[in-house]
Amino acid sequence: MLETGFFSLGTPGRLDEDLAFVLAKAAELNLPKLGDLGPVEGRAEFARRVARTNPPAPEGIVAEDFTIGGIPARRYQPQGGPRSKALLLYFHGGGFVVGDLETHDPHCRALAADSGSVVVAVDYRLAPENPYPAAIEDGIAALKWAAREYAGWKLGVAGDSAGGTLAAVVALHARDLDIPLALQMLIYPAVDQRGDFPSRVRLARGYLLTQADMEWFTEQYFIGRANPVLEPDASPLRAASHAGLASALVLTCGFDPLVDEGDAYAQALKRAGVPVRHVRLEGSIHGCLGLAGYVASGKAALAEVCRAWGAVAA
């Protein structure tokens, strides 16, 4: 079972030393901004970066590419087959603009290896070519597919950053579609497009994800719509009710511009009676999961999601 409660890891207000080094090195390299590169080259640049900093992939996992109603996906399971009847849908991060099956491959392999379950990574459509709500439609399609093809199995949804937003939205739809979920894992999600939380101002620059980055992602994702988009499919914190949702792991980072709204979502779920494990990595930053090859908090984030899903999938 999921151990619930609030867990603070690290020292509040103090940036982890290994991350301070990474940020200093990034500033020294003067890496190009993804928004300046544009969506196509931005995707290639993002892939190059995480390929250097991702954790090593565990052995003993079989991966198979397939499609879910035309949506590319990748299924992971231990060699010899799953040890438990549990399936996790994973949605990658990247602001709904960048990221793909490759950028989050090691994390999905780790989840499958640690839990002995099936993990399916969903390569949902990206903006600006396919703006909101295309990603939501793909997430719901994947949910319905999983409920149909793995009837009777424990189902979960997970994602980081934009993928965490998508996982939260899919969990809302699962409740409304009466599709039972065993767990939702939301890793530093954006949950309110109004964007007026203090951390978005306090941490607007200097911690990899900047206000300029968020504005660019938002412009691509919601192209053709007046901002902010406050309906639940865009801003799940503003759903009319969070009652009846799946148990949740909400992971936030103390130096992430999205920390306040992630914390607020954990509290909203708790107030609605949802069992919540809320873990705040006090000295960490947005995107730490993609730095798990180098920084301790990235390794801790990966360990948290693997532990939580393993406890539920067992």
PDB file of C-alpha atoms in Angstrom:
ATOM      1  CA  MET A   1       0.000   0.000   0.000  1.00  0.00           C
ATOM      2  CA  LEU A   2       0.993   3.621  -0.536  1.00  0.00           C
ATOM      3  CA  GLU A   3       2.352   5.288   2.592  1.00  0.00           C
ATOM      4  CA  THR A   4       0.524   8.607   2.799  1.00  0.00           C
ATOM      5  CA  GLY A   5       1.448  11.931   4.386  1.00  0.00           C
ATOM      6  CA  PHE A   6       3.798  14.827   3.706  1.00  0.00           C
ATOM      7  CA  PHE A   7       7.522  14.089   3.471  1.00  0.00           C
ATOM      8  CA  SER A   8      10.131  16.858   3.238  1.00  0.00           C
ATOM      9  CA  LEU A   9      13.516  15.658   1.974  1.00  0.00           C
ATOM     10  CA  GLY A  10      16.458  18.019   2.327  1.00  0.00           C
ATOM     11  CA  THR A  11      16.775  21.468   3.867  1.00  0.00           C
ATOM     12  CA  PRO A  12      14.062  24.006   2.959  1.00  0.00           C
ATOM     13  CA  GLY A  13      15.509  27.067   1.222  1.00  0.00           C
ATOM     14  CA  ARG A  14      18.880  25.476   0.503  1.00  0.00           C
ATOM     15  CA  LEU A  15      19.733  24.412  -3.050  1.00  0.00           C
ATOM     16  CA  ASP A  16      21.454  21.018  -3.230  1.00  0.00           C
ATOM     17  CA  GLU A  17      25.186  21.380  -3.812  1.00  0.00           C
ATOM     18  CA  ASP A  18      25.282  19.054  -6.809  1.00  0.00           C
ATOM     19  CA  LEU A  19      22.463  21.023  -8.440  1.00  0.00           C
ATOM     20  CA  ALA A  20      24.206  24.320  -7.711  1.00  0.00           C
ATOM     21  CA  PHE A  21      27.178  22.922  -9.647  1.00  0.00           C
ATOM     22  CA  VAL A  22      24.923  21.803 -12.535  1.00  0.00           C
ATOM     23  CA  LEU A  23      23.246  25.218 -12.721  1.00  0.00           C
ATOM     24  CA  ALA A  24      26.596  27.017 -12.669  1.00  0.00           C
ATOM     25  CA  LYS A  25      27.872  24.785 -15.461  1.00  0.00           C
ATOM     26  CA  ALA A  26      24.698  25.350 -17.503  1.00  0.00           C
ATOM     27  CA  ALA A  27      25.106  29.121 -17.106  1.00  0.00           C
ATOM     28  CA  GLU A  28      28.743  28.858 -18.155  1.00  0.00           C
ATOM     29  CA  LEU A  29      27.828  26.869 -21.279  1.00  0.00           C
ATOM     30  CA  ASN A  30      25.126  29.430 -22.151  1.00  0.00           C
ATOM     31  CA  LEU A  31      22.871  26.737 -23.597  1.00  0.00           C
ATOM     32  CA  PRO A  32      20.402  27.941 -26.224  1.00  0.00           C
ATOM     33  CA  LYS A  33      16.814  28.482 -25.130  1.00  0.00           C
ATOM     34  CA  LEU A  34      14.436  25.932 -26.626  1.00  0.00           C
ATOM     35  CA  GLY A  35      12.038  28.718 -27.578  1.00  0.00           C
ATOM     36  CA  ASP A  36      14.742  30.437 -29.614  1.00  0.00           C
ATOM     37  CA  LEU A  37      15.381  27.208 -31.495  1.00  0.00           C
ATOM     38  CA  GLY A  38      11.738  26.567 -32.335  1.00  0.00           C
ATOM     39  CA  PRO A  39       9.792  23.331 -31.862  1.00  0.00           C
ATOM     40  CA  VAL A  40      11.661  21.052 -34.271  1.00  0.00           C
ATOM     41  CA  GLU A  41      15.237  21.927 -33.309  1.00  0.00           C
ATOM     42  CA  GLY A  42      14.104  22.398 -29.705  1.00  0.00           C
ATOM     43  CA  ARG A  43      13.046  18.762 -29.611  1.00  0.00           C
ATOM     44  CA  ALA A  44      16.424  17.646 -30.927  1.00  0.00           C
ATOM     45  CA  GLU A  45      18.264  19.844 -28.403  1.00  0.00           C
ATOM     46  CA  PHE A  46      16.128  18.578 -25.509  1.00  0.00           C
ATOM     47  CA  ALA A  47      16.803  14.984 -26.562  1.00  0.00           C
ATOM     48  CA  ARG A  48      20.557  15.643 -26.714  1.00  0.00           C
ATOM     49  CA  ARG A  49      20.569  17.159 -23.227  1.00  0.00           C
ATOM     50  CA  VAL A  50      18.672  14.404 -21.453  1.00  0.00           C
ATOM     51  CA  ALA A  51      20.646  11.707 -23.258  1.00  0.00           C
ATOM     52  CA  ARG A  52      23.708  13.038 -21.382  1.00  0.00           C
ATOM     53  CA  THR A  53      22.053  13.338 -17.971  1.00  0.00           C
ATOM     54  CA  ASN A  54      19.463  10.549 -17.788  1.00  0.00           C
ATOM     55  CA  PRO A  55      20.034   7.615 -15.422  1.00  0.00           C
ATOM     56  CA  PRO A  56      21.373   4.345 -16.821  1.00  0.00           C
ATOM     57  CA  ALA A  57      18.668   1.968 -18.003  1.00  0.00           C
ATOM     58  CA  PRO A  58      18.325  -1.285 -16.056  1.00  0.00           C
ATOM     59  CA  GLU A  59      18.793  -4.591 -17.855  1.00  0.00           C
ATOM     60  CA  GLY A  60      16.296  -7.387 -18.091  1.00  0.00           C
ATOM     61  CA  ILE A  61      13.465  -5.372 -19.643  1.00  0.00           C
ATOM     62  CA  VAL A  62      11.862  -6.124 -23.002  1.00  0.00           C
ATOM     63  CA  ALA A  63      10.523  -3.111 -24.922  1.00  0.00           C
ATOM     64  CA  GLU A  64       8.095  -3.260 -27.831  1.00  0.00           C
ATOM     65  CA  ASP A  65       6.920  -0.354 -29.990  1.00  0.00           C
ATOM     66  CA  PHE A  66       3.284  -0.447 -31.079  1.00  0.00           C
ATOM     67  CA  THR A  67       0.341   1.906 -31.591  1.00  0.00           C
ATOM     68  CA  ILE A  68      -2.828   2.658 -29.668  1.00  0.00           C
ATOM     69  CA  GLY A  69      -5.357   3.711 -32.286  1.00  0.00           C
ATOM     70  CA  GLY A  70      -2.584   5.373 -34.264  1.00  0.00           C
ATOM     71  CA  ILE A  71      -0.816   6.847 -31.206  1.00  0.00           C
ATOM     72  CA  PRO A  72       2.799   5.630 -30.947  1.00  0.00           C
ATOM     73  CA  ALA A  73       3.543   3.835 -27.703  1.00  0.00           C
ATOM     74  CA  ARG A  74       6.168   1.594 -26.152  1.00  0.00           C
ATOM     75  CA  ARG A  75       5.401  -1.343 -23.853  1.00  0.00           C
ATOM     76  CA  TYR A  76       7.953  -2.418 -21.236  1.00  0.00           C
ATOM     77  CA  GLN A  77       7.912  -5.619 -19.213  1.00  0.00           C
ATOM     78  CA  PRO A  78      10.426  -7.920 -17.526  1.00  0.00           C
ATOM     79  CA  GLN A  79      11.917 -10.712 -19.592  1.00  0.00           C
ATOM     80  CA  GLY A  80       9.706 -13.726 -19.134  1.00  0.00           C
ATOM     81  CA  GLY A  81       6.621 -11.570 -18.647  1.00  0.00           C
ATOM     82  CA  PRO A  82       5.168  -9.402 -15.875  1.00  0.00           C
ATOM     83  CA  ARG A  83       5.225 -10.621 -12.283  1.00  0.00           C
ATOM     84  CA  SER A  84       2.057  -8.735 -11.386  1.00  0.00           C
ATOM     85  CA  LYS A  85      -1.185  -7.889 -13.148  1.00  0.00           C
ATOM     86  CA  ALA A  86      -0.577  -4.155 -13.139  1.00  0.00           C
ATOM     87  CA  LEU A  87      -0.150  -1.647 -15.947  1.00  0.00           C
ATOM     88  CA  LEU A  88       1.152   1.906 -15.693  1.00  0.00           C
ATOM     89  CA  LEU A  89       0.580   4.506 -18.411  1.00  0.00           C
ATOM     90  CA  TYR A  90       3.492   6.969 -18.486  1.00  0.00           C
ATOM     91  CA  PHE A  91       3.300  10.423 -20.077  1.00  0.00           C
ATOM     92  CA  HIS A  92       6.620  12.165 -20.732  1.00  0.00           C
ATOM     93  CA  GLY A  93       7.403  15.762 -19.867  1.00  0.00           C
ATOM     94  CA  GLY A  94       8.473  18.579 -22.159  1.00  0.00           C
ATOM     95  CA  GLY A  95       5.897  21.357 -22.006  1.00  0.00           C
ATOM     96  CA  PHE A  96       3.620  19.530 -24.481  1.00  0.00           C
ATOM     97  CA  VAL A  97       6.132  20.600 -27.155  1.00  0.00           C
ATOM     98  CA  VAL A  98       9.295  18.493 -26.704  1.00  0.00           C
ATOM     99  CA  GLY A  99      10.049  15.013 -25.389  1.00  0.00           C
ATOM    100  CA  ASP A 100       9.279  11.561 -26.796  1.00  0.00           C
ATOM    101  CA  LEU A 101       9.597   7.850 -26.119  1.00  0.00           C
ATOM    102  CA  GLU A 102      13.403   8.011 -26.134  1.00  0.00           C
ATOM    103  CA  THR A 103      13.818  10.903 -23.699  1.00  0.00           C
ATOM    104  CA  HIS A 104      12.046   8.993 -20.920  1.00  0.00           C
ATOM    105  CA  ASP A 105      12.987   5.438 -21.861  1.00  0.00           C
ATOM    106  CA  PRO A 106      15.313   4.795 -18.866  1.00  0.00           C
ATOM    107  CA  HIS A 107      12.667   5.883 -16.362  1.00  0.00           C
ATOM    108  CA  CYS A 108      10.030   3.591 -17.843  1.00  0.00           C
ATOM    109  CA  ARG A 109      12.483   0.688 -17.818  1.00  0.00           C
ATOM    110  CA  ALA A 110      13.230   1.364 -14.156  1.00  0.00           C
ATOM    111  CA  LEU A 111       9.521   1.418 -13.293  1.00  0.00           C
ATOM    112  CA  ALA A 112       8.956  -1.901 -15.067  1.00  0.00           C
ATOM    113  CA  ALA A 113      12.046  -3.486 -13.515  1.00  0.00           C
ATOM    114  CA  ASP A 114      11.316  -2.430  -9.939  1.00  0.00           C
ATOM    115  CA  SER A 115       7.622  -3.317 -10.001  1.00  0.00           C
ATOM    116  CA  GLY A 116       7.623  -6.357 -12.266  1.00  0.00           C
ATOM    117  CA  SER A 117       4.675  -4.766 -14.049  1.00  0.00           C
ATOM    118  CA  VAL A 118       3.854  -3.594 -17.560  1.00  0.00           C
ATOM    119  CA  VAL A 119       4.644   0.053 -18.298  1.00  0.00           C
ATOM    120  CA  VAL A 120       3.313   1.721 -21.431  1.00  0.00           C
ATOM    121  CA  ALA A 121       4.837   5.032 -22.506  1.00  0.00           C
ATOM    122  CA  VAL A 122       2.435   7.088 -24.611  1.00  0.00           C
ATOM    123  CA  ASP A 123       3.910   9.298 -27.339  1.00  0.00           C
ATOM    124  CA  TYR A 124       1.010  11.759 -27.381  1.00  0.00           C
ATOM    125  CA  ARG A 125       0.767  14.422 -30.082  1.00  0.00           C
ATOM    126  CA  LEU A 126       2.809  17.569 -29.526  1.00  0.00           C
ATOM    127  CA  ALA A 127       2.159  21.258 -30.049  1.00  0.00           C
ATOM    128  CA  PRO A 128       2.200  23.518 -31.952  1.00  0.00           C
ATOM    129  CA  GLU A 129       1.431  21.071 -34.775  1.00  0.00           C
ATOM    130  CA  ASN A 130      -1.213  19.466 -32.564  1.00  0.00           C
ATOM    131  CA  PRO A 131      -2.273  22.019 -29.933  1.00  0.00           C
ATOM    132  CA  TYR A 132      -4.538  21.571 -26.909  1.00  0.00           C
ATOM    133  CA  PRO A 133      -6.543  19.405 -26.456  1.00  0.00           C
ATOM    134  CA  ALA A 134      -4.806  16.856 -28.730  1.00  0.00           C
ATOM    135  CA  ALA A 135      -2.572  15.532 -25.921  1.00  0.00           C
ATOM    136  CA  ILE A 136      -5.599  15.170 -23.648  1.00  0.00           C
ATOM    137  CA  GLU A 137      -7.483  13.242 -26.325  1.00  0.00           C
ATOM    138  CA  ASP A 138      -4.530  10.884 -26.742  1.00  0.00           C
ATOM    139  CA  GLY A 139      -4.237  10.392 -22.987  1.00  0.00           C
ATOM    140  CA  ILE A 140      -7.919   9.496 -22.692  1.00  0.00           C
ATOM    141  CA  ALA A 141      -7.652   7.147 -25.677  1.00  0.00           C
ATOM    142  CA  ALA A 142      -4.723   5.390 -23.998  1.00  0.00           C
ATOM    143  CA  LEU A 143      -6.705   5.118 -20.748  1.00  0.00           C
ATOM    144  CA  LYS A 144      -9.680   3.520 -22.512  1.00  0.00           C
ATOM    145  CA  TRP A 145      -7.362   1.151 -24.365  1.00  0.00           C
ATOM    146  CA  ALA A 146      -5.686   0.056 -21.131  1.00  0.00           C
ATOM    147  CA  ALA A 147      -9.037  -0.509 -19.407  1.00  0.00           C
ATOM    148  CA  ARG A 148     -10.200  -2.629 -22.340  1.00  0.00           C
ATOM    149  CA  GLU A 149      -7.030  -4.588 -23.112  1.00  0.00           C
ATOM    150  CA  TYR A 150      -6.004  -5.124 -19.485  1.00  0.00           C
ATOM    151  CA  ALA A 151      -9.420  -5.618 -17.920  1.00  0.00           C
ATOM    152  CA  GLY A 152      -9.140  -6.795 -14.335  1.00  0.00           C
ATOM    153  CA  TRP A 153      -5.582  -5.487 -13.936  1.00  0.00           C
ATOM    154  CA  LYS A 154      -4.508  -2.701 -11.612  1.00  0.00           C
ATOM    155  CA  LEU A 155      -4.107   0.475 -13.668  1.00  0.00           C
ATOM    156  CA  GLY A 156      -2.069   3.573 -12.911  1.00  0.00           C
ATOM    157  CA  VAL A 157      -1.107   6.815 -14.628  1.00  0.00           C
ATOM    158  CA  ALA A 158       2.090   8.782 -14.191  1.00  0.00           C
ATOM    159  CA  GLY A 159       4.011  11.624 -15.750  1.00  0.00           C
ATOM    160  CA  ASP A 160       6.507  14.391 -15.127  1.00  0.00           C
ATOM    161  CA  SER A 161       6.054  18.117 -15.808  1.00  0.00           C
ATOM    162  CA  ALA A 162       3.583  18.383 -18.716  1.00  0.00           C
ATOM    163  CA  GLY A 163       3.208  14.629 -18.443  1.00  0.00           C
ATOM    164  CA  GLY A 164       2.263  15.104 -14.801  1.00  0.00           C
ATOM    165  CA  THR A 165      -0.391  17.584 -15.883  1.00  0.00           C
ATOM    166  CA  LEU A 166      -1.662  15.062 -18.421  1.00  0.00           C
ATOM    167  CA  ALA A 167      -1.686  12.273 -15.825  1.00  0.00           C
ATOM    168  CA  ALA A 168      -3.729  14.455 -13.453  1.00  0.00           C
ATOM    169  CA  VAL A 169      -6.248  15.230 -16.203  1.00  0.00           C
ATOM    170  CA  VAL A 170      -6.494  11.581 -17.264  1.00  0.00           C
ATOM    171  CA  ALA A 171      -7.116  10.627 -13.613  1.00  0.00           C
ATOM    172  CA  LEU A 172     -10.042  13.068 -13.549  1.00  0.00           C
ATOM    173  CA  HIS A 173     -11.460  11.485 -16.693  1.00  0.00           C
ATOM    174  CA  ALA A 174     -10.905   7.982 -15.300  1.00  0.00           C
ATOM    175  CA  ARG A 175     -13.114   8.870 -12.351  1.00  0.00           C
ATOM    176  CA  ASP A 176     -15.793  10.346 -14.592  1.00  0.00           C
ATOM    177  CA  LEU A 177     -15.636   7.353 -16.961  1.00  0.00           C
ATOM    178  CA  ASP A 178     -15.838   4.960 -14.002  1.00  0.00           C
ATOM    179  CA  ILE A 179     -12.462   3.423 -14.873  1.00  0.00           C
ATOM    180  CA  PRO A 180     -10.789   2.480 -11.586  1.00  0.00           C
ATOM    181  CA  LEU A 181      -7.191   3.604 -11.113  1.00  0.00           C
ATOM    182  CA  ALA A 182      -4.939   2.223  -8.428  1.00  0.00           C
ATOM    183  CA  LEU A 183      -2.579   5.222  -8.443  1.00  0.00           C
ATOM    184  CA  GLN A 184      -1.778   8.547 -10.084  1.00  0.00           C
ATOM    185  CA  MET A 185       1.830   9.757  -9.873  1.00  0.00           C
ATOM    186  CA  LEU A 186       2.252  13.462 -10.566  1.00  0.00           C
ATOM    187  CA  ILE A 187       5.867  14.589 -10.792  1.00  0.00           C
ATOM    188  CA  TYR A 188       6.204  18.403 -10.586  1.00  0.00           C
ATOM    189  CA  PRO A 189       3.032  19.039 -12.613  1.00  0.00           C
ATOM    190  CA  ALA A 190       1.595  22.345 -13.842  1.00  0.00           C
ATOM    191  CA  VAL A 191      -2.007  22.358 -12.632  1.00  0.00           C
ATOM    192  CA  ASP A 192      -3.287  25.948 -12.951  1.00  0.00           C
ATOM    193  CA  GLN A 193      -2.799  27.990 -16.110  1.00  0.00           C
ATOM    194  CA  ARG A 194      -3.561  31.266 -14.345  1.00  0.00           C
ATOM    195  CA  GLY A 195       0.046  31.082 -13.166  1.00  0.00           C
ATOM    196  CA  ASP A 196      -0.317  33.484 -10.251  1.00  0.00           C
ATOM    197  CA  PHE A 197       1.404  31.387  -7.602  1.00  0.00           C
ATOM    198  CA  PRO A 198       4.274  33.157  -5.798  1.00  0.00           C
ATOM    199  CA  SER A 199       6.849  30.508  -6.739  1.00  0.00           C
ATOM    200  CA  ARG A 200       6.366  31.302 -10.426  1.00  0.00           C
ATOM    201  CA  VAL A 201       7.654  34.808  -9.675  1.00  0.00           C
ATOM    202  CA  ARG A 202      10.192  33.949  -6.978  1.00  0.00           C
ATOM    203  CA  LEU A 203      11.858  31.247  -9.083  1.00  0.00           C
ATOM    204  CA  ALA A 204      11.240  32.742 -12.519  1.00  0.00           C
ATOM    205  CA  ARG A 205      14.865  32.452 -13.642  1.00  0.00           C
ATOM    206  CA  GLY A 206      18.071  30.715 -12.722  1.00  0.00           C
ATOM    207  CA  TYR A 207      16.746  27.197 -12.115  1.00  0.00           C
ATOM    208  CA  LEU A 208      16.645  25.723 -15.658  1.00  0.00           C
ATOM    209  CA  LEU A 209      12.875  26.110 -16.147  1.00  0.00           C
ATOM    210  CA  THR A 210      12.294  29.846 -16.533  1.00  0.00           C
ATOM    211  CA  GLN A 211       9.274  32.083 -16.890  1.00  0.00           C
ATOM    212  CA  ALA A 212      10.256  32.640 -20.521  1.00  0.00           C
ATOM    213  CA  ASP A 213      10.280  28.866 -21.103  1.00  0.00           C
ATOM    214  CA  MET A 214       6.835  28.479 -19.562  1.00  0.00           C
ATOM    215  CA  GLU A 215       5.435  31.330 -21.645  1.00  0.00           C
ATOM    216  CA  TRP A 216       6.814  29.761 -24.823  1.00  0.00           C
ATOM    217  CA  PHE A 217       5.424  26.312 -24.002  1.00  0.00           C
ATOM    218  CA  THR A 218       2.055  27.883 -23.181  1.00  0.00           C
ATOM    219  CA  GLU A 219       1.972  29.812 -26.455  1.00  0.00           C
ATOM    220  CA  GLN A 220       2.673  26.628 -28.429  1.00  0.00           C
ATOM    221  CA  TYR A 221       0.241  24.415 -26.540  1.00  0.00           C
ATOM    222  CA  PHE A 222      -2.696  26.816 -26.420  1.00  0.00           C
ATOM    223  CA  ILE A 223      -2.165  28.353 -29.840  1.00  0.00           C
ATOM    224  CA  GLY A 224      -5.342  30.012 -31.058  1.00  0.00           C
ATOM    225  CA  ARG A 225      -6.849  30.242 -27.572  1.00  0.00           C
ATOM    226  CA  ALA A 226      -7.083  33.147 -25.190  1.00  0.00           C
ATOM    227  CA  ASN A 227      -4.942  32.547 -22.121  1.00  0.00           C
ATOM    228  CA  PRO A 228      -5.192  31.475 -19.448  1.00  0.00           C
ATOM    229  CA  VAL A 229      -7.245  28.343 -20.129  1.00  0.00           C
ATOM    230  CA  LEU A 230      -8.891  27.496 -16.835  1.00  0.00           C
ATOM    231  CA  GLU A 231     -11.068  24.495 -17.709  1.00  0.00           C
ATOM    232  CA  PRO A 232     -10.104  21.294 -15.876  1.00  0.00           C
ATOM    233  CA  ASP A 233      -8.472  19.675 -18.921  1.00  0.00           C
ATOM    234  CA  ALA A 234      -5.922  22.521 -18.861  1.00  0.00           C
ATOM    235  CA  SER A 235      -5.999  23.468 -15.165  1.00  0.00           C
ATOM    236  CA  PRO A 236      -6.891  20.348 -13.149  1.00  0.00           C
ATOM    237  CA  LEU A 237      -6.583  22.262  -9.871  1.00  0.00           C
ATOM    238  CA  ARG A 238      -9.770  24.081 -10.935  1.00  0.00           C
ATOM    239  CA  ALA A 239     -11.863  20.929 -11.339  1.00  0.00           C
ATOM    240  CA  ALA A 240     -15.248  21.250  -9.632  1.00  0.00           C
ATOM    241  CA  SER A 241     -14.397  18.316  -7.380  1.00  0.00           C
ATOM    242  CA  HIS A 242     -11.405  16.102  -6.679  1.00  0.00           C
ATOM    243  CA  ALA A 243     -13.419  13.613  -4.649  1.00  0.00           C
ATOM    244  CA  GLY A 244     -13.257  10.012  -5.742  1.00  0.00           C
ATOM    245  CA  LEU A 245      -9.916  10.312  -7.511  1.00  0.00           C
ATOM    246  CA  ALA A 246      -7.231   7.650  -7.358  1.00  0.00           C
ATOM    247  CA  SER A 247      -4.647   7.622  -4.587  1.00  0.00           C
ATOM    248  CA  ALA A 248      -1.790   9.933  -5.495  1.00  0.00           C
ATOM    249  CA  LEU A 249       1.922  10.454  -5.247  1.00  0.00           C
ATOM    250  CA  VAL A 250       2.619  14.161  -5.756  1.00  0.00           C
ATOM    251  CA  LEU A 251       6.304  15.019  -6.027  1.00  0.00           C
ATOM    252  CA  THR A 252       7.395  18.668  -5.933  1.00  0.00           C
ATOM    253  CA  CYS A 253      10.754  20.441  -5.805  1.00  0.00           C
ATOM    254  CA  GLY A 254      11.623  23.411  -3.605  1.00  0.00           C
ATOM    255  CA  PHE A 255      13.380  25.388  -6.361  1.00  0.00           C
ATOM    256  CA  ASP A 256      10.797  24.731  -9.082  1.00  0.00           C
ATOM    257  CA  PRO A 257       8.588  27.613 -10.290  1.00  0.00           C
ATOM    258  CA  LEU A 258       5.707  25.090 -10.172  1.00  0.00           C
ATOM    259  CA  VAL A 259       6.242  24.055  -6.548  1.00  0.00           C
ATOM    260  CA  ASP A 260       3.402  26.136  -5.099  1.00  0.00           C
ATOM    261  CA  GLU A 261       0.756  24.807  -7.438  1.00  0.00           C
ATOM    262  CA  GLY A 262       1.994  21.230  -7.051  1.00  0.00           C
ATOM    263  CA  ASP A 263       1.752  21.636  -3.295  1.00  0.00           C
ATOM    264  CA  ALA A 264      -1.729  23.155  -3.735  1.00  0.00           C
ATOM    265  CA  TYR A 265      -2.838  20.160  -5.795  1.00  0.00           C
ATOM    266  CA  ALA A 266      -1.665  17.749  -3.115  1.00  0.00           C
ATOM    267  CA  GLN A 267      -3.661  19.731  -0.557  1.00  0.00           C
ATOM    268  CA  ALA A 268      -6.758  19.820  -2.799  1.00  0.00           C
ATOM    269  CA  LEU A 269      -6.633  16.047  -3.178  1.00  0.00           C
ATOM    270  CA  LYS A 270      -6.182  15.584   0.547  1.00  0.00           C
ATOM    271  CA  ARG A 271      -9.133  17.878   1.351  1.00  0.00           C
ATOM    272  CA  ALA A 272     -11.264  15.817  -1.031  1.00  0.00           C
ATOM    273  CA  GLY A 273     -10.457  12.650   0.887  1.00  0.00           C
ATOM    274  CA  VAL A 274      -7.942  11.238  -1.595  1.00  0.00           C
ATOM    275  CA  PRO A 275      -5.030   9.294  -0.027  1.00  0.00           C
ATOM    276  CA  VAL A 276      -1.927  11.332  -0.888  1.00  0.00           C
ATOM    277  CA  ARG A 277       1.790  10.828  -0.505  1.00  0.00           C
ATOM    278  CA  HIS A 278       3.283  14.278  -0.983  1.00  0.00           C
ATOM    279  CA  VAL A 279       7.072  14.367  -1.259  1.00  0.00           C
ATOM    280  CA  ARG A 280       8.908  17.681  -1.577  1.00  0.00           C
ATOM    281  CA  LEU A 281      12.555  17.526  -2.597  1.00  0.00           C
ATOM    282  CA  GLU A 282      13.499  20.775  -0.883  1.00  0.00           C
ATOM    283  CA  GLY A 283      16.813  21.462  -2.602  1.00  0.00           C
ATOM    284  CA  SER A 284      15.866  20.267  -6.065  1.00  0.00           C
ATOM    285  CA  ILE A 285      14.666  21.810  -9.323  1.00  0.00           C
ATOM    286  CA  HIS A 286      12.146  21.164 -12.063  1.00  0.00           C
ATOM    287  CA  GLY A 287      13.308  18.398 -14.380  1.00  0.00           C
ATOM    288  CA  CYS A 288      15.455  16.623 -11.793  1.00  0.00           C
ATOM    289  CA  LEU A 289      14.204  13.248 -13.050  1.00  0.00           C
ATOM    290  CA  GLY A 290      16.070  13.919 -16.287  1.00  0.00           C
ATOM    291  CA  LEU A 291      19.219  14.643 -14.272  1.00  0.00           C
ATOM    292  CA  ALA A 292      19.083  11.371 -12.351  1.00  0.00           C
ATOM    293  CA  GLY A 293      22.317  10.220 -13.952  1.00  0.00           C
ATOM    294  CA  TYR A 294      24.139  12.959 -12.048  1.00  0.00           C
ATOM    295  CA  VAL A 295      22.268  14.449  -9.089  1.00  0.00           C
ATOM    296  CA  ALA A 296      21.090  12.853  -5.854  1.00  0.00           C
ATOM    297  CA  SER A 297      17.620  14.407  -5.923  1.00  0.00           C
ATOM    298  CA  GLY A 298      17.021  13.010  -9.416  1.00  0.00           C
ATOM    299  CA  LYS A 299      17.892   9.556  -8.139  1.00  0.00           C
ATOM    300  CA  ALA A 300      15.608  10.150  -5.138  1.00  0.00           C
ATOM    301  CA  ALA A 301      12.738  11.208  -7.414  1.00  0.00           C
ATOM    302  CA  LEU A 302      13.100   8.067  -9.510  1.00  0.00           C
ATOM    303  CA  ALA A 303      13.310   5.918  -6.389  1.00  0.00           C
ATOM    304  CA  GLU A 304      10.117   7.527  -5.046  1.00  0.00           C
ATOM    305  CA  VAL A 305       8.043   6.791  -8.139  1.00  0.00           C
ATOM    306  CA  CYS A 306       9.432   3.260  -8.419  1.00  0.00           C
ATOM    307  CA  ARG A 307       8.693   2.590  -4.754  1.00  0.00           C
ATOM    308  CA  ALA A 308       5.173   4.002  -4.923  1.00  0.00           C
ATOM    309  CA  TRP A 309       4.182   2.102  -8.045  1.00  0.00           C
ATOM    310  CA  GLY A 310       5.874  -1.072  -6.796  1.00  0.00           C
ATOM    311  CA  ALA A 311       3.878  -0.918  -3.545  1.00  0.00           C
ATOM    312  CA  VAL A 312       0.596  -0.587  -5.445  1.00  0.00           C
ATOM    313  CA  ALA A 313       1.420  -3.066  -8.219  1.00  0.00           C
ATOM    314  CA  ALA A 314       2.486  -5.843  -5.836  1.00  0.00           C
TER     315      ALA A 314
END
